[in-house]
PDB file of C-alpha atoms in Angstrom:
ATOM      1  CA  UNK A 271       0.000   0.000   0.000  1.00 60.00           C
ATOM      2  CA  UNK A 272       2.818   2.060   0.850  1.00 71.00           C
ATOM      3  CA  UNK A 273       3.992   2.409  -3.124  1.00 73.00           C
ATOM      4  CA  UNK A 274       0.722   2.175  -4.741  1.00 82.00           C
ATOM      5  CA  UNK A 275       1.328   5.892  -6.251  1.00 77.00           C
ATOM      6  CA  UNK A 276       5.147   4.785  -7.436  1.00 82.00           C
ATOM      7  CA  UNK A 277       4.159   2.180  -9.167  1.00 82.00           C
ATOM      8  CA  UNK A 278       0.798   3.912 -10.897  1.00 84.00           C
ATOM      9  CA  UNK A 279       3.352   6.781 -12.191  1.00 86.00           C
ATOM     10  CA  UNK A 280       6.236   4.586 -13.349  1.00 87.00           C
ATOM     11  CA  UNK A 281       3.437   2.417 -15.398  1.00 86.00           C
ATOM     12  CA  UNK A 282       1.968   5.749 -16.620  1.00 87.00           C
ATOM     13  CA  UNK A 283       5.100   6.855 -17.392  1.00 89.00           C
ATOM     14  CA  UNK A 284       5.808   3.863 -19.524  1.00 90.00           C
ATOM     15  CA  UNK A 285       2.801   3.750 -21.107  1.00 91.00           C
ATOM     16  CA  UNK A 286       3.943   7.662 -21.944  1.00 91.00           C
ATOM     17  CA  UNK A 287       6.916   7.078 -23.725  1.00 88.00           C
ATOM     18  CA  UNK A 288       5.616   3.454 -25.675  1.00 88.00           C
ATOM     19  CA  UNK A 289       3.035   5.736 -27.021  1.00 86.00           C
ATOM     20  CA  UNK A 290       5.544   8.625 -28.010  1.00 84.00           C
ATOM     21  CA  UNK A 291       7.956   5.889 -29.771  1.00 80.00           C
ATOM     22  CA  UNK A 292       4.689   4.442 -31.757  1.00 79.00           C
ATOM     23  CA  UNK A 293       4.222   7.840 -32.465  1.00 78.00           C
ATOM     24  CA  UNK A 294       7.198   8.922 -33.773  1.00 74.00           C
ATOM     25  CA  UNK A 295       7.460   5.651 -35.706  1.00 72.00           C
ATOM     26  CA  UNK A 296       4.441   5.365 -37.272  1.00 71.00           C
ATOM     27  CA  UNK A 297       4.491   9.362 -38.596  1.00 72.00           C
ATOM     28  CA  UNK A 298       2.062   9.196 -41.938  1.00 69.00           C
ATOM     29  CA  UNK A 299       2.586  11.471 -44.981  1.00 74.00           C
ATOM     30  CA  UNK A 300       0.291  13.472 -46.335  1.00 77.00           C
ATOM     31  CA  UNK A 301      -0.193  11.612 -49.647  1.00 78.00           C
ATOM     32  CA  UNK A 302      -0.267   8.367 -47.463  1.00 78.00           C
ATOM     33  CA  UNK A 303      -2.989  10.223 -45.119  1.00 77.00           C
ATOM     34  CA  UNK A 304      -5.028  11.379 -48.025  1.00 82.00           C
ATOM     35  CA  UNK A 305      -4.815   7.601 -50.278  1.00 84.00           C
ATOM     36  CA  UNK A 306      -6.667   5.730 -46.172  1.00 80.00           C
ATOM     37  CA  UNK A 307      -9.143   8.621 -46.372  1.00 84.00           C
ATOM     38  CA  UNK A 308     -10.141   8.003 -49.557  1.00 87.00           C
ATOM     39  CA  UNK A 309     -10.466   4.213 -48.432  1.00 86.00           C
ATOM     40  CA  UNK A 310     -11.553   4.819 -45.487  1.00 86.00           C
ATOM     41  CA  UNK A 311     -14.247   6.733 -47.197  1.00 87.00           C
ATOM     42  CA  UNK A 312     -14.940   4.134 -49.936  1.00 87.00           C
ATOM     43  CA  UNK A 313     -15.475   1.233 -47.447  1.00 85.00           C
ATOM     44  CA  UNK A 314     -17.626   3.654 -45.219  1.00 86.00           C
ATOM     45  CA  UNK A 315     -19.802   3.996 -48.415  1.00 86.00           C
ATOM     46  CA  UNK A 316     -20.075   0.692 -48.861  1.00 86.00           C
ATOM     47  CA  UNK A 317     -21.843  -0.161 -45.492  1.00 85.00           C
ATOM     48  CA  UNK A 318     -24.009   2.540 -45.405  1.00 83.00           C
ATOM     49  CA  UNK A 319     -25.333   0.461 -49.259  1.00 84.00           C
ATOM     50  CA  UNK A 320     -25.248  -2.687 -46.980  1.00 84.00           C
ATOM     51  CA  UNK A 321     -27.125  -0.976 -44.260  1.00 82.00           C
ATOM     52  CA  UNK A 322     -29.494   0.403 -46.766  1.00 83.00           C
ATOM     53  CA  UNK A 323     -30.276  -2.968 -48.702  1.00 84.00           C
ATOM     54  CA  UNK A 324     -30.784  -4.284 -44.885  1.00 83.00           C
ATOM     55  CA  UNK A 325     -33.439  -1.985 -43.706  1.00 83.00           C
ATOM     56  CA  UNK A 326     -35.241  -2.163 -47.503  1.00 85.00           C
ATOM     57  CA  UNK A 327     -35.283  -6.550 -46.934  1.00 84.00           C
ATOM     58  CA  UNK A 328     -36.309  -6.033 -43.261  1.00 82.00           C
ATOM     59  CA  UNK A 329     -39.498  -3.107 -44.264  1.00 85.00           C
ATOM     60  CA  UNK A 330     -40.358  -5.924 -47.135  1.00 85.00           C
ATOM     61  CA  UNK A 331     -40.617  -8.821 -44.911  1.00 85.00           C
ATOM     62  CA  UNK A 332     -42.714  -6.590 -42.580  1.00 81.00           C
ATOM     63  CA  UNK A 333     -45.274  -6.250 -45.566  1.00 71.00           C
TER      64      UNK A 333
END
């Protein structure tokens, strides 16, 4: 009990600086950025079609 705050700021503190070092390693361009938007977008797209053929079987099998 008597280190319980030494050992929550050493594990905060390494949970600090693994996140700056993914960080740093992982830094994205901005033509890299822009290409997942645009897939990110496209897939996005894609399940709101899904969703949409979904809801149009479900209001049919209502009828």
């Amino acid at each position: 009990m008597k280190y319980d705050w030494q050992i929550a700021f050493a594990g905060l503190l390494l949970t600090t600086i693994t996140a700056i070092v993914v960080v740093s390693r992982s830094v994205v361009t901005r033509d890299e950025f822009a290409e997942l938007s645009k897939d990110v977008k496209s897939i996005s797209e894609k399940v709101n079609l899904m969703v949409g053929r979904q809801e149009m079987m479900m209001d049919k099998l209502k009828k």
